[in-house]
Coordinates of C-alpha atoms in Angstrom, one line a residue:
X683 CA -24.2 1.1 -112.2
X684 CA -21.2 -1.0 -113.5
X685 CA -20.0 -3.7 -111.7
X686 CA -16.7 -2.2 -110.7
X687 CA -19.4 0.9 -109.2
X688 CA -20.8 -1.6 -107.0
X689 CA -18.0 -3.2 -105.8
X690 CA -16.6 0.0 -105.1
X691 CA -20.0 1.6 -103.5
X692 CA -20.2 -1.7 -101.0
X693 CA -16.5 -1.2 -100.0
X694 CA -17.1 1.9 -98.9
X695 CA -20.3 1.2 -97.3
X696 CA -18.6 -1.9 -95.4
X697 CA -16.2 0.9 -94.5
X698 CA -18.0 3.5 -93.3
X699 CA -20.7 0.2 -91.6
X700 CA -17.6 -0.9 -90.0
X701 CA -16.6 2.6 -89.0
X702 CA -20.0 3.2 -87.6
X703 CA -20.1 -0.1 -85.0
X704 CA -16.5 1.0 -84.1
X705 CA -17.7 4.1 -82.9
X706 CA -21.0 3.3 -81.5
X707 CA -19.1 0.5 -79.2
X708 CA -17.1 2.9 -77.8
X709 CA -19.6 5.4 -76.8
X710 CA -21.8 2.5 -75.3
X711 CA -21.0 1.4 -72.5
X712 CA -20.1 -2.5 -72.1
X713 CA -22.7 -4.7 -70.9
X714 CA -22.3 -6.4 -67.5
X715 CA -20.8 -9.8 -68.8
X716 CA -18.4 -7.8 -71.1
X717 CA -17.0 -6.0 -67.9
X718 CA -16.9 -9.2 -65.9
X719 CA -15.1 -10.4 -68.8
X720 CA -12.4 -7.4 -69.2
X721 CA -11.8 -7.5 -65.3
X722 CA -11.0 -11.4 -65.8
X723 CA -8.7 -10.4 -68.0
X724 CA -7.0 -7.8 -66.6
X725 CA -6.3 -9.9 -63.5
X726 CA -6.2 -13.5 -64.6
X727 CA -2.8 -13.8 -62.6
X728 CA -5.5 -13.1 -59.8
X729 CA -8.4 -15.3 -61.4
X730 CA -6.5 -18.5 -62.8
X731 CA -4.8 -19.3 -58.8
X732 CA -8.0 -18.6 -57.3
X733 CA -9.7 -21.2 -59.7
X734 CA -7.1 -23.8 -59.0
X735 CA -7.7 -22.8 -54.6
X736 CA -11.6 -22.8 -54.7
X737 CA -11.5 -27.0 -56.6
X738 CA -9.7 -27.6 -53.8
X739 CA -11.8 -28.2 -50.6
X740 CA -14.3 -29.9 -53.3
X741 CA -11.9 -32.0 -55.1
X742 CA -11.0 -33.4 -51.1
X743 CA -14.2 -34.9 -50.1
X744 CA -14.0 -36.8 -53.9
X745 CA -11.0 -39.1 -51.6
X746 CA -13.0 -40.5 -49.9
X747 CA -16.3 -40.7 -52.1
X748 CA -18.5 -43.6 -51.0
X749 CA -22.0 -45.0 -52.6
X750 CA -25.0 -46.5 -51.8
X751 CA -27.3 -49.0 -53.2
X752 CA -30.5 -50.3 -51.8
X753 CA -34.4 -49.4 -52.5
X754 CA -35.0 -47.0 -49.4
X755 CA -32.9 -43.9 -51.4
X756 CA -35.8 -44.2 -54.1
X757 CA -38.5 -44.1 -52.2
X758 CA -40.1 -41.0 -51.7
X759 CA -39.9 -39.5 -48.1
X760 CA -43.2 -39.6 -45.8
X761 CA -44.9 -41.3 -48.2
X762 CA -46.9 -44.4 -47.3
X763 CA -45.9 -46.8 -49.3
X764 CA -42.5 -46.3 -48.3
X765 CA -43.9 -46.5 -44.3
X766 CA -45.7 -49.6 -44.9
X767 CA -42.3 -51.2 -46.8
X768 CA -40.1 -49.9 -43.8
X769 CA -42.6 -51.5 -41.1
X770 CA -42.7 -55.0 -43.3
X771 CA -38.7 -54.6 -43.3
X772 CA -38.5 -53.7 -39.8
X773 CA -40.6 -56.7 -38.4
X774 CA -39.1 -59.8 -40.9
X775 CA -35.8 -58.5 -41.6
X776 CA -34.1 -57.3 -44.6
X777 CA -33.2 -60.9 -45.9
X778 CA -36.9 -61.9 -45.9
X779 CA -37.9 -59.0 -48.0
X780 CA -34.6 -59.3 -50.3
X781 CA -33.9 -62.8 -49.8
X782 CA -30.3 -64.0 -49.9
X783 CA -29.5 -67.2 -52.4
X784 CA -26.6 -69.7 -52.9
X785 CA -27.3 -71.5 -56.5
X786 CA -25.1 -74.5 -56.5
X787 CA -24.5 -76.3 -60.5
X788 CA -23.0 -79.7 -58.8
X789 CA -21.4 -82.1 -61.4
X790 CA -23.8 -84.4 -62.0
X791 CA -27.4 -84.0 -62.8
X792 CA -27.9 -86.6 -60.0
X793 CA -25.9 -85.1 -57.3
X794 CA -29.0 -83.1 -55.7
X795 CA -30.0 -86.6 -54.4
X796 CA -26.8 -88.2 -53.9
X797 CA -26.7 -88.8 -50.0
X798 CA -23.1 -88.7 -50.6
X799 CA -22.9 -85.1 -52.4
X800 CA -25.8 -83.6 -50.2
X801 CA -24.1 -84.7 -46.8
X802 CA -20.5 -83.4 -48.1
X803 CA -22.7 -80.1 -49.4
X804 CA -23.9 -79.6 -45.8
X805 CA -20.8 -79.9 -44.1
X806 CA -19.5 -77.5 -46.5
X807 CA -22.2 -74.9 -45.6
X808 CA -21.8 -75.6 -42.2
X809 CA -17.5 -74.5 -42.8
X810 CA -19.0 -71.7 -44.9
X811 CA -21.0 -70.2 -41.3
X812 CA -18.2 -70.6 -39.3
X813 CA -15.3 -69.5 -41.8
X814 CA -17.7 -65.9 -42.2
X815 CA -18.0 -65.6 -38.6
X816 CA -14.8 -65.8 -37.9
X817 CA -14.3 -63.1 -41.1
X818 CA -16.8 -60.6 -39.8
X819 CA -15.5 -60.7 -36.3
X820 CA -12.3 -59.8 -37.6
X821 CA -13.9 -56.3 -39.5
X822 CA -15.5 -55.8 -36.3
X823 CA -12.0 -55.5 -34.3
X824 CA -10.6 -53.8 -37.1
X825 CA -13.5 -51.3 -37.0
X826 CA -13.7 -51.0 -33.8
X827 CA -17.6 -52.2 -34.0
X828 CA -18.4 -54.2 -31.0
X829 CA -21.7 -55.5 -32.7
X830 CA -19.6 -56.7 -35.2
X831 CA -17.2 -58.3 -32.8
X832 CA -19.8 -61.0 -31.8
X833 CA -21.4 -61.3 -35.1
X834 CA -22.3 -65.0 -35.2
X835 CA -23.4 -66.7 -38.4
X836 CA -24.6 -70.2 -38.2
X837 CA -25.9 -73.5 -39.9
X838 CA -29.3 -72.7 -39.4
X839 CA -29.3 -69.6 -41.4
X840 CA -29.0 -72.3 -44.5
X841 CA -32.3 -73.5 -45.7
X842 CA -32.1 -76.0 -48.6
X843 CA -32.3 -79.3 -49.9
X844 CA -29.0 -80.8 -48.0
X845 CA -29.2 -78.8 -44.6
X846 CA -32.9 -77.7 -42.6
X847 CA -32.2 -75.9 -39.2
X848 CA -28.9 -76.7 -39.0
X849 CA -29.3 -80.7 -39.6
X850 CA -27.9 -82.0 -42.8
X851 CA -30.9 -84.0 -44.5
X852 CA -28.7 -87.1 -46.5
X853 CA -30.8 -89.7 -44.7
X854 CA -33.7 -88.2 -45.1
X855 CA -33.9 -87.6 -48.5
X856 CA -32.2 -91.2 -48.9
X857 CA -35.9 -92.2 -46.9
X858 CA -38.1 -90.6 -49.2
X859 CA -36.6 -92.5 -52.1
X860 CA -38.2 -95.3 -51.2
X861 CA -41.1 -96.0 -53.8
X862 CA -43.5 -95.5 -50.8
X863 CA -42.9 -92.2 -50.0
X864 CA -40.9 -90.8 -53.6
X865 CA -44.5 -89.0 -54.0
X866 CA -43.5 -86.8 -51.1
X867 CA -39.6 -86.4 -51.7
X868 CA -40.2 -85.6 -55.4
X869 CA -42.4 -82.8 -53.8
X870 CA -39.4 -82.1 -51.5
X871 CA -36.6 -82.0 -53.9
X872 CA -38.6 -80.1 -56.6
X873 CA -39.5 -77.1 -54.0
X874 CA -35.0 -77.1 -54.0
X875 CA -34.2 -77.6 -57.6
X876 CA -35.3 -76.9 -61.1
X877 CA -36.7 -79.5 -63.4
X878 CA -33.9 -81.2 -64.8
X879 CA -32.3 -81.3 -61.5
X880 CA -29.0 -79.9 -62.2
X881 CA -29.4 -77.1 -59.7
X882 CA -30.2 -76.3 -56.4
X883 CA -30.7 -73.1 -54.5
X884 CA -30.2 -72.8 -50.9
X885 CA -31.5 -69.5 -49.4
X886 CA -29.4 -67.8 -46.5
X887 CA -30.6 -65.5 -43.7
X888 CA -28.6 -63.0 -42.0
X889 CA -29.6 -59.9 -39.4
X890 CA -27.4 -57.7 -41.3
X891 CA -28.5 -55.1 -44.2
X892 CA -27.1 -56.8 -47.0
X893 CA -27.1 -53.2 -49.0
X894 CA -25.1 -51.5 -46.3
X895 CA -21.4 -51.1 -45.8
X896 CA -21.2 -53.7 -43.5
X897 CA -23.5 -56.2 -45.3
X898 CA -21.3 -55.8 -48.3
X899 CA -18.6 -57.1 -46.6
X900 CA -20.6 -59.8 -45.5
X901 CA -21.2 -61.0 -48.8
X902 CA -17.6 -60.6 -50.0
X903 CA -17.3 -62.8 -46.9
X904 CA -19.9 -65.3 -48.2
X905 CA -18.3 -65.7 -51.3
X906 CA -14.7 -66.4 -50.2
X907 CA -16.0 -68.9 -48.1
X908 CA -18.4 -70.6 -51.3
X909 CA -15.2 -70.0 -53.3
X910 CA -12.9 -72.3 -50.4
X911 CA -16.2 -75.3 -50.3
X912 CA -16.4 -75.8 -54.2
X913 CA -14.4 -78.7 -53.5
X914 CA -15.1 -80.3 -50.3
X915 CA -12.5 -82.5 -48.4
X916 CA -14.3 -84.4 -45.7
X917 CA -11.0 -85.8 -43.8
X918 CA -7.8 -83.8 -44.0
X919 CA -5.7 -86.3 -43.1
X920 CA -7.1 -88.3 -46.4
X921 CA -6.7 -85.7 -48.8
X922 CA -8.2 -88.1 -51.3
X923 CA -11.5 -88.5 -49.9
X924 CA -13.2 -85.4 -51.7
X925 CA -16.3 -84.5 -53.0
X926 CA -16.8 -82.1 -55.7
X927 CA -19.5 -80.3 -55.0
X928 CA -19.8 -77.7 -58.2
X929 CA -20.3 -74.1 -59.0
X930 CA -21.7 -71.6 -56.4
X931 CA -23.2 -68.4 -57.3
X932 CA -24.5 -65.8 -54.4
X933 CA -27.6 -64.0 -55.8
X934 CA -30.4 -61.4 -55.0
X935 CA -31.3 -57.9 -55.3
X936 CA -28.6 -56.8 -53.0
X937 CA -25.8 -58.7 -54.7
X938 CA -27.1 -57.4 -58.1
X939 CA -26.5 -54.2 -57.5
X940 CA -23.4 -54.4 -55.5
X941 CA -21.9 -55.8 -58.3
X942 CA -23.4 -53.3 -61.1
X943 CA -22.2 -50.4 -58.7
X944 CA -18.5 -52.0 -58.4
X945 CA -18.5 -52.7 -62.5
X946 CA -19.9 -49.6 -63.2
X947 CA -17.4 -47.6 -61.1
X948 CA -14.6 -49.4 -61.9
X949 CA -15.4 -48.4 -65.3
X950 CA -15.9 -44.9 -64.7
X951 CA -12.2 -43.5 -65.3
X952 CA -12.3 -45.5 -68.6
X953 CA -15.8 -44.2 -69.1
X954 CA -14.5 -40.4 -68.4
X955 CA -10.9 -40.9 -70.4
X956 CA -13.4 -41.4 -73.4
X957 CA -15.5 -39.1 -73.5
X958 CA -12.8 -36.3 -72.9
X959 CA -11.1 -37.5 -75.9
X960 CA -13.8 -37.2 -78.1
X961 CA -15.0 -34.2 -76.9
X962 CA -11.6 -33.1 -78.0
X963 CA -11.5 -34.3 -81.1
X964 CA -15.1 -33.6 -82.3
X965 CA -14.2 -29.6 -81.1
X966 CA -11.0 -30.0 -82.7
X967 CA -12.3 -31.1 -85.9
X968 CA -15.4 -28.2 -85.4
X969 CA -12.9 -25.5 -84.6
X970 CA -9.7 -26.6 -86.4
X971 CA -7.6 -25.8 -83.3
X972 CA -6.3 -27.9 -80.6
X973 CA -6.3 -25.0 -78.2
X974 CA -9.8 -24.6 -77.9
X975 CA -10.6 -28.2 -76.8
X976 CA -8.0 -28.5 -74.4
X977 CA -9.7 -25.5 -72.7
X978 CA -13.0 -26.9 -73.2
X979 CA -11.9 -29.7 -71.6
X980 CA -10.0 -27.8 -68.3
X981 CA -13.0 -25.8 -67.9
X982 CA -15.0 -28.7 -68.4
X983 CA -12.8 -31.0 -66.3
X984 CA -12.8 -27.7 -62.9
X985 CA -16.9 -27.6 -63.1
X986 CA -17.1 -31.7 -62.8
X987 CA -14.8 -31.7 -59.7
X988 CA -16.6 -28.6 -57.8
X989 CA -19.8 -29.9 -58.5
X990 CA -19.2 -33.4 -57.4
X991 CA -17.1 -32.3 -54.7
X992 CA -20.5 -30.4 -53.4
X993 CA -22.3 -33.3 -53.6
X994 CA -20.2 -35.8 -51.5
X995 CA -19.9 -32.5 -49.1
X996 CA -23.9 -32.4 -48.9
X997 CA -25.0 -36.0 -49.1
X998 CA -22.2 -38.0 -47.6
X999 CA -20.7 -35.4 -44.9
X1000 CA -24.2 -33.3 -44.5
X1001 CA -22.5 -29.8 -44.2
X1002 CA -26.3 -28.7 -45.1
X1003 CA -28.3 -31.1 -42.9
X1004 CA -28.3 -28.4 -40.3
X1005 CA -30.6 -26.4 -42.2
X1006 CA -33.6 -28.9 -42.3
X1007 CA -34.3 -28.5 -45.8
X1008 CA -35.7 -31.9 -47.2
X1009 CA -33.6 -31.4 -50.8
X1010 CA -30.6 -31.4 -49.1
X1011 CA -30.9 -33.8 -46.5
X1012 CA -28.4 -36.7 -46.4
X1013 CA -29.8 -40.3 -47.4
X1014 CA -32.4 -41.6 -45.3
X1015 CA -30.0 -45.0 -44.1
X1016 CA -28.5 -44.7 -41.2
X1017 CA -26.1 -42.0 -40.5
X1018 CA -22.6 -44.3 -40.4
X1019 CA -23.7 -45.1 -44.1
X1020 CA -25.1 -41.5 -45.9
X1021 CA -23.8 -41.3 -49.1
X1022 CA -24.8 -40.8 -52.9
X1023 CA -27.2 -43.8 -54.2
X1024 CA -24.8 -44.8 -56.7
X1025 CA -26.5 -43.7 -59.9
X1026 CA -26.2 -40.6 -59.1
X1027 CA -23.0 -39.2 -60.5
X1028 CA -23.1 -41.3 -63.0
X1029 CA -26.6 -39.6 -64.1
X1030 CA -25.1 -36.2 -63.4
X1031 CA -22.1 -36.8 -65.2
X1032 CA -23.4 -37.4 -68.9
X1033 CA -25.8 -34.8 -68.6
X1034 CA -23.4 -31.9 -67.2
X1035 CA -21.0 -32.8 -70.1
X1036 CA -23.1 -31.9 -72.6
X1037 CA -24.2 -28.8 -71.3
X1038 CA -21.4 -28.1 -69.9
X1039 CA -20.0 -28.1 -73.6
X1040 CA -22.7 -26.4 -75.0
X1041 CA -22.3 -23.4 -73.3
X1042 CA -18.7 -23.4 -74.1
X1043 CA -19.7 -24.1 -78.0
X1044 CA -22.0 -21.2 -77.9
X1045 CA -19.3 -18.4 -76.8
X1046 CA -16.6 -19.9 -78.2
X1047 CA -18.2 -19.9 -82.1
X1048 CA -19.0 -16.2 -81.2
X1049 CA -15.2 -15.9 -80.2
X1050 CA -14.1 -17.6 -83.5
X1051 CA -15.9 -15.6 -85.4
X1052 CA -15.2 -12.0 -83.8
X1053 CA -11.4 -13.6 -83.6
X1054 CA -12.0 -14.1 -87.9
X1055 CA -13.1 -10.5 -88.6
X1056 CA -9.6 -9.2 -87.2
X1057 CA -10.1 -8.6 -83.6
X1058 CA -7.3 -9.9 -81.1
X1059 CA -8.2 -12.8 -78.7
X1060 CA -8.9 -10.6 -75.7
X1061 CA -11.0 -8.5 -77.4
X1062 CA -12.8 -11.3 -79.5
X1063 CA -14.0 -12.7 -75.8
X1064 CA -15.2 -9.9 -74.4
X1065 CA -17.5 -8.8 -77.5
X1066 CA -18.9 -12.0 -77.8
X1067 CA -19.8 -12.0 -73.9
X1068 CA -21.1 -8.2 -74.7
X1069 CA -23.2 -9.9 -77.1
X1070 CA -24.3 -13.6 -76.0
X1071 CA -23.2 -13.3 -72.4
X1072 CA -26.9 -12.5 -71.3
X1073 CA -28.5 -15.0 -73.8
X1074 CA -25.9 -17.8 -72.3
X1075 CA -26.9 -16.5 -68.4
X1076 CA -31.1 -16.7 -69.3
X1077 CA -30.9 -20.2 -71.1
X1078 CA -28.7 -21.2 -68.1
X1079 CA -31.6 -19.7 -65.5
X1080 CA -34.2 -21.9 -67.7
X1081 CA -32.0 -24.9 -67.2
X1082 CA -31.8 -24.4 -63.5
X1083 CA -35.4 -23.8 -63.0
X1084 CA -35.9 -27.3 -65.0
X1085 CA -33.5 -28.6 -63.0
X1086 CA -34.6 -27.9 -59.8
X1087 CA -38.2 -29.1 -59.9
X1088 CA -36.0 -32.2 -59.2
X1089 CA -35.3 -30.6 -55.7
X1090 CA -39.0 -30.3 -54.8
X1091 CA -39.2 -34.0 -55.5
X1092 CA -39.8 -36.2 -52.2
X1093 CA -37.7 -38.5 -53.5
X1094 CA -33.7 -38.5 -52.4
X1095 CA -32.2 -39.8 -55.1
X1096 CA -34.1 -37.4 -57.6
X1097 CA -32.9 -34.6 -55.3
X1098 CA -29.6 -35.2 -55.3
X1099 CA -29.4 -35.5 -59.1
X1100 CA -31.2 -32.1 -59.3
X1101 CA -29.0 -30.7 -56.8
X1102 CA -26.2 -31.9 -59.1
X1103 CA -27.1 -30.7 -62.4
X1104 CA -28.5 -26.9 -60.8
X1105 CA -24.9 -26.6 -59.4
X1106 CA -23.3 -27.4 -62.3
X1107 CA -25.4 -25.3 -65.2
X1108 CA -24.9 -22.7 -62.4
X1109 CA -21.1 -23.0 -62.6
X1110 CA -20.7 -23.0 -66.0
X1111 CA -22.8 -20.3 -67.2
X1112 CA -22.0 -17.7 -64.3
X1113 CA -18.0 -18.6 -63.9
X1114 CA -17.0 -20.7 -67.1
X1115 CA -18.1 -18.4 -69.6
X1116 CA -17.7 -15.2 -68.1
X1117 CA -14.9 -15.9 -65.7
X1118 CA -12.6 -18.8 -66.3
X1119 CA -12.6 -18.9 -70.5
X1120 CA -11.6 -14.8 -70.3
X1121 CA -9.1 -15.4 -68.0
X1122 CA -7.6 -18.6 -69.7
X1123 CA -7.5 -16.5 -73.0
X1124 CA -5.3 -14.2 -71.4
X1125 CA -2.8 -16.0 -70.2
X1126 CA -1.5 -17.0 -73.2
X1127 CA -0.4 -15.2 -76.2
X1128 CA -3.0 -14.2 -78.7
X1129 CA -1.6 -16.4 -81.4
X1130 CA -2.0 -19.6 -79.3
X1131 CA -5.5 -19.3 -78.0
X1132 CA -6.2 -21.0 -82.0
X1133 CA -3.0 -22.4 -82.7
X1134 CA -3.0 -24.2 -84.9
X1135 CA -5.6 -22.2 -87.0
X1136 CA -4.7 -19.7 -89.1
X1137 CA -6.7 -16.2 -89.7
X1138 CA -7.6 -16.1 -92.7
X1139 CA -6.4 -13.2 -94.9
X1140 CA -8.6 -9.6 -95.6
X1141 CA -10.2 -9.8 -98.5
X1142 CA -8.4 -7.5 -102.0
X1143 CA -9.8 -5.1 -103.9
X1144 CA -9.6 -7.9 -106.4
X1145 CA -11.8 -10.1 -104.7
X1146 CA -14.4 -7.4 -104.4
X1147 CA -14.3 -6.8 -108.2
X1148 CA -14.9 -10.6 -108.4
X1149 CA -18.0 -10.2 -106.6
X1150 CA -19.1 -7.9 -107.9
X1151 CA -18.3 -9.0 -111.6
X1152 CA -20.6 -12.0 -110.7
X1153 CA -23.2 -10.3 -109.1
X1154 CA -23.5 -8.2 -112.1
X1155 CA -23.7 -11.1 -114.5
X1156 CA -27.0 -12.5 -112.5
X1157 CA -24.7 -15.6 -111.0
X1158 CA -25.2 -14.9 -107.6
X1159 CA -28.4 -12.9 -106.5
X1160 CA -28.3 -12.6 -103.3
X1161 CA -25.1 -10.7 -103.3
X1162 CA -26.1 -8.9 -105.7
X1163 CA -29.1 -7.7 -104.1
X1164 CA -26.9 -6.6 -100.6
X1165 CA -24.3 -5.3 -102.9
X1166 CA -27.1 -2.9 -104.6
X1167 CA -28.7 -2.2 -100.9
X1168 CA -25.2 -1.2 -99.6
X1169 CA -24.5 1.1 -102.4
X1170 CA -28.3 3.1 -102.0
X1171 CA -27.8 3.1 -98.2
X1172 CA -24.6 4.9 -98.7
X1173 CA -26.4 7.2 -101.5
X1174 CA -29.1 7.9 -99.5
X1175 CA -32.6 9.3 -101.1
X1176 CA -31.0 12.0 -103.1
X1177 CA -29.5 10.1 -105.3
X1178 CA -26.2 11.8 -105.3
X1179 CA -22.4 9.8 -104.3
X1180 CA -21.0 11.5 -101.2
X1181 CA -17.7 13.3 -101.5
X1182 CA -15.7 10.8 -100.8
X1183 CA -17.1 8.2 -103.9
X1184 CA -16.9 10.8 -106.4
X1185 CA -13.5 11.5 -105.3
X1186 CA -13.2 7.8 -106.2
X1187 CA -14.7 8.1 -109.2
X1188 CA -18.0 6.6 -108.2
X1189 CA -21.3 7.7 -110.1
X1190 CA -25.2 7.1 -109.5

């Protein structure tokens, strides 16, 4: 057949292919997802407020979100280990197990045995005990906490090289300069500084849980009071008598993390502002439209807030704990500080956005595409969830049944990460895609659901013949071979044009 034949011969066939699918769509019935999808639709003045109402009671609990930190939340439930660490923490105290620690850099590489810097450095520890007490006793009326109220830190929770039991050491370590006994003060300052001597550590006890609530404010309390004693004026009225004793630095497990938390979350909004903007752009560049980010990024943006919103409800206010069930159970701390362990959301959060988003890639490429061949917005959405709505809802099933072997975990902060993520691929392939993207779609006019993309143009008779010109000339095979398939579909085994060809002027 001439070229021009096989053009024409694939037209029709594309026609009467085209025809064909028309008609067998609308005597098969729509799938489930494609109905969800048309009801959505039909009533998104319905569907879009009731969206906005349901993030509400979860996007409340988000006020007052509160955290964590600690080694208990990582420790898996029942287990013996964590029994044995519990008794050990029970019977020495929290501070003997993580141990509290002032590092002081004073001035001088000499100062450590100075008598004059080490009496002024425990006279400033001893200010640093009674300026805290007063500090904490102050939450404690504010709280209303009455155990709080006659908190008492004193000089004998200081144990270093310038104070022992509450008695500053100056003389003493003056004494064991003396070439008789230097064997046994060299022992004694060593055991209290490094090498070089140009710092010291003092450790610090208290009876409080430095990782809770409370003991955070007792080291916010601690450091005020190092950041008042840095310079140390041992006579008021002489303000000139002063001592400088150097840098202090609070360490230790609890203060580690404390201040990775507080970084870490104050760097979260920043965190969040970024990766919503290049989600947007990367879709924007993928899709050539700067609708279809934006609702990425609402849809996105709705599944984040419920899904957190659950969390703080289950783990911080226990709305499940009445159930008993160990997954859901609030932290294992006391009950005035359940909350989230602290890397939790932040976990959850990088791994919901991208699936979050690949969900919504998947339907909306389908959309594009169906939206490409000439279908309207509306109808685009609802074909594509007629055809990928049950592969998105089984990959989404797979991803909660990966997710939630998280939830059999004995551990609480795996449990509430898996509760996290099962929420959220739950959300997004069950309302996302088959609720919130059809409804969005149809609240605005079919033009603007790609704006600024343009359809592109039906393709001329022209640009058949071109095809088929080239096809004929050997440059491009494979369309050749589909043009030639087309045409002998549409002529069947007898050889013989329909009608309709030879009308056209077709021939075998």
């Amino acid at each position: 057949a001439t070229a021009a034949t096989a053009a024409t011969a694939a037209t029709a066939a594309g026609s009467a292919g085209s025809h064909s699918d028309a008609g067998s769509a609308a005597a098969r019935p729509w799938s489930l997802w494609a109905s969800v999808g048309r009801l959505s639709q039909r009533g998104w003045l319905v569907v879009v407020p009731l969206l906005v109402g349901v993030a509400v009671p979860f996007v409340i609990p988000l006020l007052d979100f509160e955290y964590i930190e600690g080694l208990q939340t990582l420790l898996p439930r029942g287990d013996p280990l964590t029994e044995t660490f519990l008794e050990v923490q029970d019977h020495f105290g929290v501070s003997q197990i993580f141990p509290n620690t002032i590092v002081v850099l004073p001035p001088n590489p000499g100062d450590v045995t100075s008598r004059g810097w080490l009496n002024a450095s425990c006279h400033a520890m001893k200010f640093m005990a009674s300026n805290v007490t007063e500090v904490m006793r102050a939450h404690g009326r504010e709280a209303g906490d009455a155990s709080l109220q006659n908190f008492a830190m004193k000089a004998s929770d200081f144990s270093g090289l310038m104070i022992q039991g509450g008695i500053c050491t100056s003389l003493l370590i003056s004494l064991l300069e003396n070439p008789l006994a230097k064997k046994y003060g060299d022992f004694l300052v060593n055991g209290f500084s490094n090498e070089d001597r140009t710092a010291t550590k003092v450790r610090v006890k208290t009876t409080l849980d430095p990782f809770s609530t409370v003991g955070q404010k007792w080291i916010a309390a601690v450091r005020d009071a190092m950041a008042a004693s840095e310079v140390w004026v041992s006579d008021p009225s002489f303000p000139g008598d002063t001592t400088v004793l150097g840098e202090m630095h609070l360490t230790g497990m609890a203060q580690e993390q404390m201040d990775g938390a507080a970084d870490t979350f104050a760097s979260l909004p920043r965190v969040i502002g970024a990766t919503l903007l290049i989600v947007m752009a990367v879709l924007g560049s993928a899709f050539r439209s700067a609708v279809v980010p934006l609702r990425a990024v609402l849809c996105l943006s709705w599944m984040l807030l419920v899904t957190f919103g659950l969390g703080v409800l289950v783990y911080q206010h226990g709305v499940l704990q009445s159930l008993g069930i160990r997954p859901f159970l609030t932290s294992p701390d006391p009950p005035a500080h359940h909350a989230m362990y602290w890397m939790t959301p932040c976990i959850a959060f990088s791994i919901l956005v991208g699936l979050g988003l690949d969900y919504d890639i998947f339907l909306m490429d389908s959309v594009m595409e169906h939206w490409q061949s000439g279908k309207d917005g509306k109808s685009a959405v609802v074909t594509s969830l007629d055809q990928a709505g049950t592969i998105i809802s089984a990959a989404g099933i797979i991803m909660f049944l990966a997710f939630g072997a998280l939830l059999a975990s004995t551990t609480p902060v795996l449990n509430q990460i898996g509760f996290m993520l099962c929420i959220g691929v739950l959300i997004d392939c069950f309302i996302t895609t088959k609720l919130t993207i059809p409804a969005l779609m149809a609240c605005v006019p079919d033009a603007a659901n790609f704006w600024p993309k343009k359809r592109p143009p039906p393709p001329t008779a022209g640009d058949i013949e071109e095809r088929g010109s080239v096809s004929a000339r050997g440059s491009v095979p494979c369309l050749r071979r589909s043009l030639t398939s087309s045409a002998r579909d549409l002529l069947g085994n007898s050889g013989t044009a329909p009608p309709s060809l030879r009308n056209t002027g077709g021939r075998s």
